Amino acid sequence: MLLTLTTTYRPALDLGYLLHKHPERFQGFDLSFGKAYVFYPEAHAERCTACLLLDVDPIGMVRGQNAEQNFLLAQYVNDRPYVASSFLSVAIAQVFGSALQGRCKDRPELAAAAIPLSARIDVLPVRGGETFLRRVFEPLGYELEAIRYPLDEKFPEWGEGPYFSVAIHKTTTLSDLLAHLYVLIPVFDNRKHYFVGEDELQKLLDKGAGWLSRHPEKDEIVRRYLCFKPSLYRMALARLVQEEGPAEAEDGEQAGIDGAEQVLETPLRLNEQRLGAVMAALRASGAERVLDLGCGAASLIRELLKDKQFREIVGMDVSIRSLEAGQRRLKLNRLPPAQANRVRLIHGSLVYRDKRLEGFDAAAVVEVVEHLDPPRLSAFERVLFEFAKPPTIVLTTPNREYNVLWETLPAGQFRHPDHRFEWTRQEFQNWAQAVAKRFGYTVRFLPVGPEHETLGAPTQMGVFHRDGSSALSS
Ligand code: SAH
């Protein structure tokens, strides 16, 4: 497979500096899956072309296999050695690494300059055809030429195959062009030759920085890049949403009982009282396997870990940053394995049905509902009460009536900027009763924090028990 890069920038020989490869030399590089060669078929002041030729060694690939690469065997007899695939992305990163990162020691200004560039790939398998090629390259400002090859030249009646020669043209920096190719080549091919794991996600986010979050085909690109692994895919989209800015962040990134809300509530030591009340309800239920949904920075999980009753604890949050904070707070990697094995932090959203939440004894949902957009509440109700349906659910939320007692909180304002609503006691009870009835639970209400005669307590808690479940009642 061949990648050809051409510039007409003057002096065009500067391409040699940008690629860190001398135009007069023919150079070879050993890669784990074969060999790469770089050479310049034309090198003049007006026009300079560099080629990256990749010679994939299918036999070496099979010989050097380990367990993870086992599936390469199956590819031994297919098109891999001849078409542009993720092998070419790896070669770009290894052979043109500095150029990909926009580094040019001798001529930094050159690396930062937009210059007329063309790239041609022979041949690129494209699932989705020329339409998909255009939908991906044109929003990035490329002019595109694509030639499709018949499946077999001798048998034109077999029709066209997925193979294209593709040329793209744009005035841009070389590093942007290479980053686009690095991410997109495997996306067109839609197959990966190596194991797709968390580091793939990181690579995608690194190389997609600055363009992917705004791309109209973002979802499809991410899905294909991550080989349709739903968990990685959801994680990537969540992170790309964050990159777009807080207005669109549906993950309540600023959420957490860590910021504004904490300052307001501190004098009451409300957070501690809330955790104490939730812990008491969970203990009383007899639960051993518990969920902490919207776990934030894992303050409840830290308490749960101290009590041996809770054998299995799973915290879920939509915000990766909160999960990372939780991981640090729990010092999971420093706990003895018997302790650490009791806890798992998972990434997910409470408005999507999730099989990982099924089969638990109890779920805590502490100060989370008020972060959900009202139109999503009904999805949340089904996810929790219909599908996960643990025998016990302990749910807390602010009592809006109490807000007037906080002098520092302007009238009519919520306790936290990410709150989408705050309920009065009546509103909460109406909601909770209706949900309990619809999904076969009963619910009791408890005040948390100092109770005011007419306004109630600052936090309200509902403890739901599934009808017919054997949970102890306190
Ligand atoms: N329960 C924690 C955190 C409360 S803050 C505590 O008491 O300290 C609200 C949390 O809900 C945040 O961590 C936020 O990221 C999370 N959250 C918001 N929307 C969510 C959703 N759709 N799915 C899962 N978690 C969500």
Short mmCIF file of C-alpha atoms and ligand atoms in Angstrom, two decimals:
data_model
loop_
_atom_site.label_atom_id
_atom_site.label_comp_id
_atom_site.label_asym_id
_atom_site.label_seq_id
_atom_site.Cartn_x
_atom_site.Cartn_y
_atom_site.Cartn_z
CA MET A 1 0.00 0.00 0.00
CA LEU A 2 1.20 3.43 -0.86
CA LEU A 3 0.70 6.87 0.65
CA THR A 4 1.85 9.72 -1.57
CA LEU A 5 2.26 13.26 -0.21
CA THR A 6 2.80 16.17 -2.58
CA THR A 7 3.30 19.90 -2.07
CA THR A 8 3.64 22.79 -4.50
CA TYR A 9 4.66 25.15 -1.73
CA ARG A 10 7.85 27.07 -2.69
CA PRO A 11 10.46 25.88 -2.04
CA ALA A 12 8.78 22.52 -2.27
CA LEU A 13 11.88 20.71 -1.04
CA ASP A 14 10.92 21.94 2.45
CA LEU A 15 8.72 18.85 2.55
CA GLY A 16 11.95 17.00 3.41
CA TYR A 17 12.33 19.11 6.58
CA LEU A 18 8.71 18.64 7.51
CA LEU A 19 8.89 14.87 7.20
CA HIS A 20 12.37 14.65 8.70
CA LYS A 21 13.37 12.56 5.68
CA HIS A 22 16.01 13.63 3.20
CA PRO A 23 14.66 13.88 -0.38
CA GLU A 24 17.77 12.30 -1.87
CA ARG A 25 17.72 9.17 0.22
CA PHE A 26 15.77 5.97 -0.02
CA GLN A 27 15.14 4.87 3.55
CA GLY A 28 13.77 1.68 5.05
CA PHE A 29 12.19 1.14 8.49
CA ASP A 30 11.50 -2.11 10.29
CA LEU A 31 8.07 -2.30 11.83
CA SER A 32 6.57 -5.15 13.84
CA PHE A 33 4.35 -6.18 10.93
CA GLY A 34 6.66 -5.58 7.99
CA LYS A 35 8.74 -2.86 6.40
CA ALA A 36 8.14 0.75 5.46
CA TYR A 37 10.09 2.69 2.85
CA VAL A 38 10.24 6.42 2.25
CA PHE A 39 11.42 7.85 -1.05
CA TYR A 40 10.84 10.89 -3.22
CA PRO A 41 9.85 10.19 -6.85
CA GLU A 42 10.05 13.92 -7.56
CA ALA A 43 11.96 16.59 -5.67
CA HIS A 44 12.16 20.04 -7.25
CA ALA A 45 11.83 23.56 -5.96
CA GLU A 46 8.33 23.79 -7.50
CA ARG A 47 6.94 20.43 -6.60
CA CYS A 48 8.00 17.71 -4.22
CA THR A 49 6.47 14.28 -3.63
CA ALA A 50 7.25 11.81 -0.89
CA CYS A 51 6.00 8.22 -0.83
CA LEU A 52 5.48 5.95 2.14
CA LEU A 53 5.40 2.39 0.86
CA LEU A 54 4.30 -0.26 3.26
CA ASP A 55 5.23 -3.85 2.78
CA VAL A 56 3.23 -5.91 5.23
CA ASP A 57 4.70 -9.33 5.92
CA PRO A 58 1.77 -11.69 6.46
CA ILE A 59 3.96 -14.66 7.32
CA GLY A 60 5.98 -12.71 9.88
CA MET A 61 2.74 -11.45 11.35
CA VAL A 62 1.50 -14.93 11.95
CA ARG A 63 4.81 -16.20 13.26
CA GLY A 64 5.22 -13.41 15.79
CA GLN A 65 1.73 -13.76 17.15
CA ASN A 66 0.72 -13.77 20.78
CA ALA A 67 -2.67 -14.56 22.24
CA GLU A 68 -4.11 -11.14 21.48
CA GLN A 69 -2.99 -11.25 17.89
CA ASN A 70 -4.32 -14.72 17.34
CA PHE A 71 -7.05 -13.50 15.08
CA LEU A 72 -4.43 -12.31 12.62
CA LEU A 73 -4.27 -15.91 11.43
CA ALA A 74 -7.67 -15.46 9.91
CA GLN A 75 -6.40 -12.48 7.98
CA TYR A 76 -3.42 -14.32 6.61
CA VAL A 77 -5.06 -15.00 3.30
CA ASN A 78 -7.04 -11.82 2.87
CA ASP A 79 -6.43 -8.32 1.58
CA ARG A 80 -4.48 -6.93 4.55
CA PRO A 81 -1.02 -6.78 2.95
CA TYR A 82 -2.27 -4.84 -0.05
CA VAL A 83 -4.70 -2.23 1.21
CA ALA A 84 -4.46 0.85 3.39
CA SER A 85 -5.66 -0.12 6.84
CA SER A 86 -4.72 0.57 10.40
CA PHE A 87 -1.25 -0.74 9.50
CA LEU A 88 -0.81 2.43 7.51
CA SER A 89 -1.91 4.54 10.49
CA VAL A 90 0.67 2.83 12.67
CA ALA A 91 3.32 3.39 10.00
CA ILE A 92 2.42 7.09 9.76
CA ALA A 93 2.80 7.43 13.54
CA GLN A 94 6.12 5.59 13.59
CA VAL A 95 7.81 6.86 10.44
CA PHE A 96 6.36 10.40 10.36
CA GLY A 97 5.88 10.80 14.14
CA SER A 98 7.35 14.30 14.45
CA ALA A 99 5.45 15.56 11.44
CA LEU A 100 2.23 14.10 12.84
CA GLN A 101 2.80 15.98 16.08
CA GLY A 102 3.64 19.20 14.22
CA ARG A 103 7.25 19.24 15.38
CA CYS A 104 10.09 20.50 13.18
CA LYS A 105 13.23 21.24 15.16
CA ASP A 106 15.03 23.28 12.54
CA ARG A 107 12.03 25.06 11.07
CA PRO A 108 9.20 25.31 13.64
CA GLU A 109 7.43 28.05 11.66
CA LEU A 110 7.26 25.68 8.69
CA ALA A 111 5.42 23.01 10.70
CA ALA A 112 2.86 25.61 11.79
CA ALA A 113 2.26 26.92 8.26
CA ALA A 114 -0.70 25.95 6.08
CA ILE A 115 0.76 24.87 2.72
CA PRO A 116 -0.85 23.37 -0.38
CA LEU A 117 -0.85 19.62 0.16
CA SER A 118 -2.20 16.55 -1.59
CA ALA A 119 -2.34 13.03 -0.28
CA ARG A 120 -3.11 9.98 -2.34
CA ILE A 121 -3.80 6.51 -1.03
CA ASP A 122 -3.56 3.37 -3.14
CA VAL A 123 -5.67 1.48 -2.35
CA LEU A 124 -8.20 2.28 0.34
CA PRO A 125 -11.04 -0.10 1.15
CA VAL A 126 -14.11 2.04 1.88
CA ARG A 127 -17.20 0.51 3.43
CA GLY A 128 -19.90 2.99 2.52
CA GLY A 129 -18.49 3.98 -0.87
CA GLU A 130 -17.83 7.37 -2.36
CA THR A 131 -20.77 8.93 -0.53
CA PHE A 132 -19.18 8.13 2.81
CA LEU A 133 -15.77 9.35 1.57
CA ARG A 134 -17.30 12.70 0.69
CA ARG A 135 -19.30 12.96 3.92
CA VAL A 136 -16.08 12.52 5.86
CA PHE A 137 -13.50 14.55 3.90
CA GLU A 138 -15.56 17.44 2.57
CA PRO A 139 -16.61 18.90 5.95
CA LEU A 140 -12.89 19.02 6.76
CA GLY A 141 -12.39 21.27 3.72
CA TYR A 142 -10.74 18.75 1.38
CA GLU A 143 -11.25 18.50 -2.34
CA LEU A 144 -11.61 14.84 -3.12
CA GLU A 145 -11.03 12.57 -6.11
CA ALA A 146 -11.97 8.94 -5.87
CA ILE A 147 -11.57 6.16 -8.39
CA ARG A 148 -13.36 2.91 -7.64
CA TYR A 149 -11.95 -0.40 -8.86
CA PRO A 150 -13.92 -3.35 -10.15
CA LEU A 151 -13.73 -6.43 -7.94
CA ASP A 152 -11.84 -8.23 -10.66
CA GLU A 153 -10.74 -6.58 -13.89
CA LYS A 154 -11.19 -9.79 -15.84
CA PHE A 155 -14.80 -10.11 -14.71
CA PRO A 156 -16.33 -6.63 -14.88
CA GLU A 157 -19.76 -8.24 -14.51
CA TRP A 158 -18.88 -8.94 -10.84
CA GLY A 159 -19.35 -5.26 -10.27
CA GLU A 160 -17.37 -2.85 -8.17
CA GLY A 161 -15.54 -3.72 -5.00
CA PRO A 162 -14.86 -1.63 -1.92
CA TYR A 163 -11.43 -0.55 -3.20
CA PHE A 164 -10.60 3.04 -4.14
CA SER A 165 -7.69 5.21 -5.09
CA VAL A 166 -8.34 8.37 -3.15
CA ALA A 167 -6.69 11.77 -3.51
CA ILE A 168 -7.40 14.71 -1.21
CA HIS A 169 -6.19 18.30 -1.60
CA LYS A 170 -6.15 21.19 0.84
CA THR A 171 -4.03 24.09 2.03
CA THR A 172 -3.33 23.04 5.58
CA THR A 173 -0.57 22.07 7.99
CA LEU A 174 1.05 18.73 7.38
CA SER A 175 0.33 17.66 10.94
CA ASP A 176 -3.42 18.24 10.53
CA LEU A 177 -3.44 16.30 7.28
CA LEU A 178 -1.58 13.39 8.86
CA ALA A 179 -3.85 13.40 11.94
CA HIS A 180 -6.91 13.21 9.68
CA LEU A 181 -5.41 10.29 7.78
CA TYR A 182 -4.29 8.56 10.98
CA VAL A 183 -7.82 8.54 12.38
CA LEU A 184 -9.76 8.12 9.16
CA ILE A 185 -7.92 5.38 7.25
CA PRO A 186 -9.05 2.66 9.69
CA VAL A 187 -12.50 4.26 9.78
CA PHE A 188 -12.99 3.72 6.04
CA ASP A 189 -11.54 0.26 6.21
CA ASN A 190 -13.68 -0.41 9.25
CA ARG A 191 -11.48 -3.17 10.61
CA LYS A 192 -8.56 -3.02 12.98
CA HIS A 193 -5.59 -5.31 13.09
CA TYR A 194 -4.78 -4.87 16.71
CA PHE A 195 -6.61 -5.07 19.97
CA VAL A 196 -8.97 -2.19 20.59
CA GLY A 197 -8.71 -1.08 24.19
CA GLU A 198 -8.69 2.03 26.30
CA ASP A 199 -5.50 3.34 24.74
CA GLU A 200 -7.26 3.38 21.38
CA LEU A 201 -9.72 5.77 22.88
CA GLN A 202 -6.89 8.01 24.04
CA LYS A 203 -5.30 7.97 20.58
CA LEU A 204 -8.58 8.87 18.96
CA LEU A 205 -9.09 11.77 21.34
CA ASP A 206 -5.49 12.98 20.89
CA LYS A 207 -5.46 12.83 17.12
CA GLY A 208 -9.06 14.01 16.84
CA ALA A 209 -8.41 17.06 19.03
CA GLY A 210 -9.75 20.25 17.52
CA TRP A 211 -11.77 18.74 14.67
CA LEU A 212 -13.56 15.54 15.57
CA SER A 213 -15.98 17.00 18.09
CA ARG A 214 -17.36 19.35 15.41
CA HIS A 215 -17.45 16.83 12.56
CA PRO A 216 -20.99 16.08 11.33
CA GLU A 217 -20.07 12.38 10.99
CA LYS A 218 -18.57 12.32 14.49
CA ASP A 219 -20.77 9.47 15.72
CA GLU A 220 -20.05 7.20 12.79
CA ILE A 221 -16.32 7.96 12.83
CA VAL A 222 -16.05 7.19 16.53
CA ARG A 223 -18.17 4.06 16.26
CA ARG A 224 -16.09 2.66 13.45
CA TYR A 225 -12.76 3.69 14.94
CA LEU A 226 -13.59 1.90 18.14
CA CYS A 227 -14.79 -1.16 16.26
CA PHE A 228 -18.33 -0.88 17.52
CA LYS A 229 -17.33 -1.46 21.14
CA PRO A 230 -20.32 0.20 22.78
CA SER A 231 -18.67 1.07 26.08
CA LEU A 232 -15.67 2.75 24.47
CA TYR A 233 -17.91 4.41 21.98
CA ARG A 234 -20.12 5.94 24.67
CA MET A 235 -17.08 7.05 26.62
CA ALA A 236 -15.56 8.72 23.56
CA LEU A 237 -18.75 10.57 22.73
CA ALA A 238 -19.10 11.76 26.31
CA ARG A 239 -15.59 13.14 26.18
CA LEU A 240 -16.12 14.77 22.82
CA VAL A 241 -19.24 16.41 24.18
CA GLN A 242 -17.13 17.86 26.98
CA GLU A 243 -14.71 19.25 24.43
CA GLU A 244 -17.57 21.15 22.84
CA GLY A 245 -18.10 23.15 26.00
CA PRO A 246 -20.34 23.19 29.02
CA ALA A 247 -23.45 24.35 27.18
CA GLU A 248 -23.88 20.96 25.59
CA ALA A 249 -22.42 18.89 28.38
CA GLU A 250 -25.22 16.61 29.44
CA ASP A 251 -23.01 14.95 31.96
CA GLY A 252 -23.20 17.55 34.70
CA GLU A 253 -19.45 17.89 34.70
CA GLN A 254 -19.59 20.76 37.16
CA ALA A 255 -21.89 18.65 39.22
CA GLY A 256 -20.87 17.03 42.43
CA ILE A 257 -21.36 17.90 46.03
CA ASP A 258 -17.90 19.40 45.80
CA GLY A 259 -18.48 22.94 44.64
CA ALA A 260 -21.03 25.67 45.21
CA GLU A 261 -23.47 23.32 46.85
CA GLN A 262 -20.95 22.23 49.42
CA VAL A 263 -20.11 25.81 50.44
CA LEU A 264 -23.79 26.47 50.97
CA GLU A 265 -24.45 23.31 52.89
CA THR A 266 -21.24 23.03 54.92
CA PRO A 267 -22.41 24.76 58.12
CA LEU A 268 -25.08 22.07 58.42
CA ARG A 269 -22.59 19.26 57.81
CA LEU A 270 -25.38 18.20 55.55
CA ASN A 271 -23.23 16.00 53.34
CA GLU A 272 -22.25 13.86 56.32
CA GLN A 273 -25.79 13.66 57.57
CA ARG A 274 -26.98 12.64 54.15
CA LEU A 275 -24.35 9.93 53.81
CA GLY A 276 -25.23 8.71 57.30
CA ALA A 277 -28.93 8.52 56.46
CA VAL A 278 -28.29 6.68 53.19
CA MET A 279 -25.88 4.25 54.86
CA ALA A 280 -28.46 3.52 57.56
CA ALA A 281 -31.15 2.78 55.00
CA LEU A 282 -28.82 0.53 53.00
CA ARG A 283 -27.70 -1.36 56.11
CA ALA A 284 -31.27 -1.84 57.24
CA SER A 285 -32.23 -3.30 53.87
CA GLY A 286 -29.77 -6.15 54.40
CA ALA A 287 -28.25 -5.45 50.96
CA GLU A 288 -24.87 -6.97 50.11
CA ARG A 289 -24.53 -5.99 46.47
CA VAL A 290 -25.11 -2.29 46.00
CA LEU A 291 -25.07 0.30 43.26
CA ASP A 292 -24.14 3.93 43.75
CA LEU A 293 -25.69 5.64 40.74
CA GLY A 294 -24.25 9.05 39.92
CA CYS A 295 -21.50 8.26 42.40
CA GLY A 296 -19.54 11.46 41.66
CA ALA A 297 -16.25 11.46 43.52
CA ALA A 298 -17.19 8.30 45.44
CA SER A 299 -17.81 9.68 48.93
CA LEU A 300 -20.60 7.17 49.59
CA ILE A 301 -18.48 4.34 48.22
CA ARG A 302 -15.75 5.20 50.70
CA GLU A 303 -18.27 4.72 53.51
CA LEU A 304 -19.67 1.52 52.01
CA LEU A 305 -16.19 0.03 51.83
CA LYS A 306 -15.78 0.43 55.59
CA ASP A 307 -18.69 -1.92 56.22
CA LYS A 308 -18.16 -5.59 55.40
CA GLN A 309 -21.88 -6.12 54.87
CA PHE A 310 -21.40 -4.63 51.42
CA ARG A 311 -19.61 -7.34 49.48
CA GLU A 312 -19.93 -5.86 46.03
CA ILE A 313 -20.09 -2.16 45.33
CA VAL A 314 -20.49 -0.68 41.87
CA GLY A 315 -20.34 3.07 41.32
CA MET A 316 -21.53 4.53 38.05
CA ASP A 317 -21.27 8.06 36.73
CA VAL A 318 -21.61 9.76 33.39
CA SER A 319 -18.65 12.01 34.06
CA ILE A 320 -15.22 10.53 33.46
CA ARG A 321 -13.63 13.31 35.45
CA SER A 322 -15.72 12.42 38.50
CA LEU A 323 -14.83 8.74 38.11
CA GLU A 324 -11.16 9.63 37.97
CA ALA A 325 -11.56 11.73 41.11
CA GLY A 326 -13.34 8.77 42.74
CA GLN A 327 -10.56 6.42 41.75
CA ARG A 328 -8.02 8.75 43.36
CA ARG A 329 -10.08 9.27 46.49
CA LEU A 330 -10.55 5.53 47.03
CA LYS A 331 -6.87 4.83 46.29
CA LEU A 332 -8.07 1.65 44.65
CA ASN A 333 -4.68 0.69 43.32
CA ARG A 334 -3.20 0.83 46.80
CA LEU A 335 -5.87 -1.16 48.64
CA PRO A 336 -5.23 -4.81 49.40
CA PRO A 337 -6.82 -6.93 46.64
CA ALA A 338 -9.55 -8.32 48.93
CA GLN A 339 -10.76 -4.76 49.50
CA ALA A 340 -10.19 -3.42 46.02
CA ASN A 341 -12.03 -6.39 44.49
CA ARG A 342 -15.22 -5.34 46.23
CA VAL A 343 -15.44 -2.12 44.22
CA ARG A 344 -15.87 -1.28 40.58
CA LEU A 345 -16.33 2.13 39.01
CA ILE A 346 -18.09 2.09 35.69
CA HIS A 347 -18.93 4.70 33.14
CA GLY A 348 -22.49 5.04 31.99
CA SER A 349 -25.57 7.18 31.87
CA LEU A 350 -28.72 6.66 33.91
CA VAL A 351 -30.91 7.50 30.97
CA TYR A 352 -29.88 4.44 28.96
CA ARG A 353 -30.85 0.88 29.81
CA ASP A 354 -27.76 -0.89 31.05
CA LYS A 355 -27.47 -4.61 31.73
CA ARG A 356 -24.56 -4.01 34.09
CA LEU A 357 -27.03 -2.57 36.61
CA GLU A 358 -29.14 -5.72 36.87
CA GLY A 359 -29.08 -8.20 39.74
CA PHE A 360 -28.17 -5.89 42.66
CA ASP A 361 -29.83 -5.82 46.10
CA ALA A 362 -29.96 -2.06 46.43
CA ALA A 363 -29.20 1.20 44.65
CA ALA A 364 -28.35 4.59 46.10
CA VAL A 365 -29.10 7.66 43.98
CA VAL A 366 -27.81 10.52 46.05
CA GLU A 367 -28.41 14.07 44.82
CA VAL A 368 -28.57 13.00 41.19
CA VAL A 369 -32.18 13.24 39.86
CA GLU A 370 -32.12 17.02 40.00
CA HIS A 371 -29.25 16.92 37.47
CA LEU A 372 -31.40 15.20 34.86
CA ASP A 373 -33.31 17.17 32.26
CA PRO A 374 -37.03 16.77 33.00
CA PRO A 375 -37.73 15.15 29.58
CA ARG A 376 -35.22 12.43 30.48
CA LEU A 377 -36.76 11.63 33.85
CA SER A 378 -39.08 9.01 32.41
CA ALA A 379 -36.13 7.22 30.78
CA PHE A 380 -34.33 7.26 34.13
CA GLU A 381 -37.40 5.84 35.88
CA ARG A 382 -37.53 2.89 33.49
CA VAL A 383 -33.77 2.29 33.62
CA LEU A 384 -33.83 2.11 37.40
CA PHE A 385 -37.26 0.83 38.44
CA GLU A 386 -38.17 -1.35 35.48
CA PHE A 387 -34.87 -2.79 34.21
CA ALA A 388 -32.28 -2.62 37.03
CA LYS A 389 -35.10 -3.05 39.60
CA PRO A 390 -33.11 -3.68 42.77
CA PRO A 391 -35.31 -4.62 45.78
CA THR A 392 -34.26 -1.41 47.58
CA ILE A 393 -33.70 2.08 46.18
CA VAL A 394 -32.54 4.97 48.35
CA LEU A 395 -32.92 8.31 46.62
CA THR A 396 -32.18 11.80 47.92
CA THR A 397 -32.80 15.24 46.44
CA PRO A 398 -32.90 18.82 47.77
CA ASN A 399 -36.06 20.19 49.34
CA ARG A 400 -36.61 23.49 47.52
CA GLU A 401 -38.79 24.92 50.31
CA TYR A 402 -35.74 25.03 52.57
CA ASN A 403 -33.77 27.30 50.22
CA VAL A 404 -35.24 30.52 51.64
CA LEU A 405 -33.41 29.79 54.89
CA TRP A 406 -30.05 30.21 53.19
CA GLU A 407 -29.29 33.90 53.29
CA THR A 408 -26.52 33.60 50.72
CA LEU A 409 -28.74 31.93 48.14
CA PRO A 410 -30.59 34.51 46.01
CA ALA A 411 -34.34 33.98 45.93
CA GLY A 412 -35.53 31.61 43.23
CA GLN A 413 -32.07 30.21 42.56
CA PHE A 414 -31.13 26.54 42.78
CA ARG A 415 -28.39 25.28 45.08
CA HIS A 416 -26.12 24.31 42.22
CA PRO A 417 -25.81 25.75 38.70
CA ASP A 418 -26.19 22.27 37.17
CA HIS A 419 -29.49 21.52 38.90
CA ARG A 420 -32.27 21.34 36.33
CA PHE A 421 -34.99 21.58 38.97
CA GLU A 422 -35.50 21.29 42.71
CA TRP A 423 -38.66 19.81 44.15
CA THR A 424 -40.83 20.87 47.08
CA ARG A 425 -41.71 18.04 49.47
CA GLN A 426 -45.09 17.66 47.85
CA GLU A 427 -43.63 17.55 44.34
CA PHE A 428 -41.07 14.93 45.32
CA GLN A 429 -43.64 12.80 47.08
CA ASN A 430 -46.05 12.99 44.17
CA TRP A 431 -43.35 11.89 41.78
CA ALA A 432 -42.05 9.12 44.03
CA GLN A 433 -45.54 7.74 44.81
CA ALA A 434 -46.46 7.65 41.14
CA VAL A 435 -43.22 5.90 40.18
CA ALA A 436 -43.56 3.41 43.04
CA LYS A 437 -47.10 2.58 41.98
CA ARG A 438 -46.23 2.21 38.32
CA PHE A 439 -43.29 -0.15 38.91
CA GLY A 440 -44.52 -2.14 41.91
CA TYR A 441 -42.65 -0.50 44.79
CA THR A 442 -43.71 1.08 48.07
CA VAL A 443 -41.97 4.21 49.29
CA ARG A 444 -41.35 5.90 52.66
CA PHE A 445 -40.08 9.46 53.11
CA LEU A 446 -37.51 10.67 55.59
CA PRO A 447 -36.16 14.17 56.25
CA VAL A 448 -32.38 14.61 56.33
CA GLY A 449 -30.72 17.49 58.19
CA PRO A 450 -32.18 19.96 60.71
CA GLU A 451 -35.93 20.12 60.27
CA HIS A 452 -37.71 23.46 60.10
CA GLU A 453 -41.20 23.56 61.51
CA THR A 454 -42.97 24.58 58.32
CA LEU A 455 -40.31 24.27 55.62
CA GLY A 456 -39.05 20.80 56.42
CA ALA A 457 -35.46 19.52 56.20
CA PRO A 458 -32.86 20.61 53.61
CA THR A 459 -32.66 17.16 52.03
CA GLN A 460 -35.48 14.74 51.36
CA MET A 461 -35.01 11.02 51.08
CA GLY A 462 -37.26 8.34 49.61
CA VAL A 463 -36.66 4.69 50.48
CA PHE A 464 -38.30 2.38 47.96
CA HIS A 465 -38.88 -1.34 48.47
CA ARG A 466 -39.96 -3.57 45.65
CA ASP A 467 -43.23 -5.31 46.42
CA GLY A 468 -42.69 -8.90 47.42
CA SER A 469 -38.95 -8.42 47.96
CA SER A 470 -37.53 -9.84 51.15
CA ALA A 471 -35.60 -6.70 52.14
CA LEU A 472 -35.75 -5.96 55.86
CA SER A 473 -37.67 -2.82 56.68
CA SER A 474 -36.30 -0.43 59.26
N1 SAH B 1 -23.82 11.05 44.53
C1 SAH B 1 -22.69 11.93 44.62
C2 SAH B 1 -22.64 12.98 43.51
C3 SAH B 1 -23.83 13.85 43.36
S1 SAH B 1 -23.63 15.08 42.15
C4 SAH B 1 -22.63 12.60 45.96
O1 SAH B 1 -23.61 12.56 46.68
O2 SAH B 1 -21.61 13.17 46.28
C5 SAH B 1 -24.51 14.41 40.77
C6 SAH B 1 -23.75 13.38 40.02
O3 SAH B 1 -24.62 12.80 39.07
C7 SAH B 1 -22.56 13.91 39.23
O4 SAH B 1 -21.41 13.16 39.55
C8 SAH B 1 -22.97 13.75 37.81
O5 SAH B 1 -21.87 13.49 36.94
C9 SAH B 1 -23.90 12.57 37.87
N2 SAH B 1 -24.84 12.51 36.77
C10 SAH B 1 -25.53 13.51 36.17
N3 SAH B 1 -26.27 13.04 35.16
C11 SAH B 1 -26.05 11.69 35.11
C12 SAH B 1 -26.53 10.63 34.28
N4 SAH B 1 -27.38 10.87 33.28
N5 SAH B 1 -26.09 9.38 34.51
C13 SAH B 1 -25.21 9.14 35.53
N6 SAH B 1 -24.73 10.08 36.33
C14 SAH B 1 -25.15 11.36 36.14
#
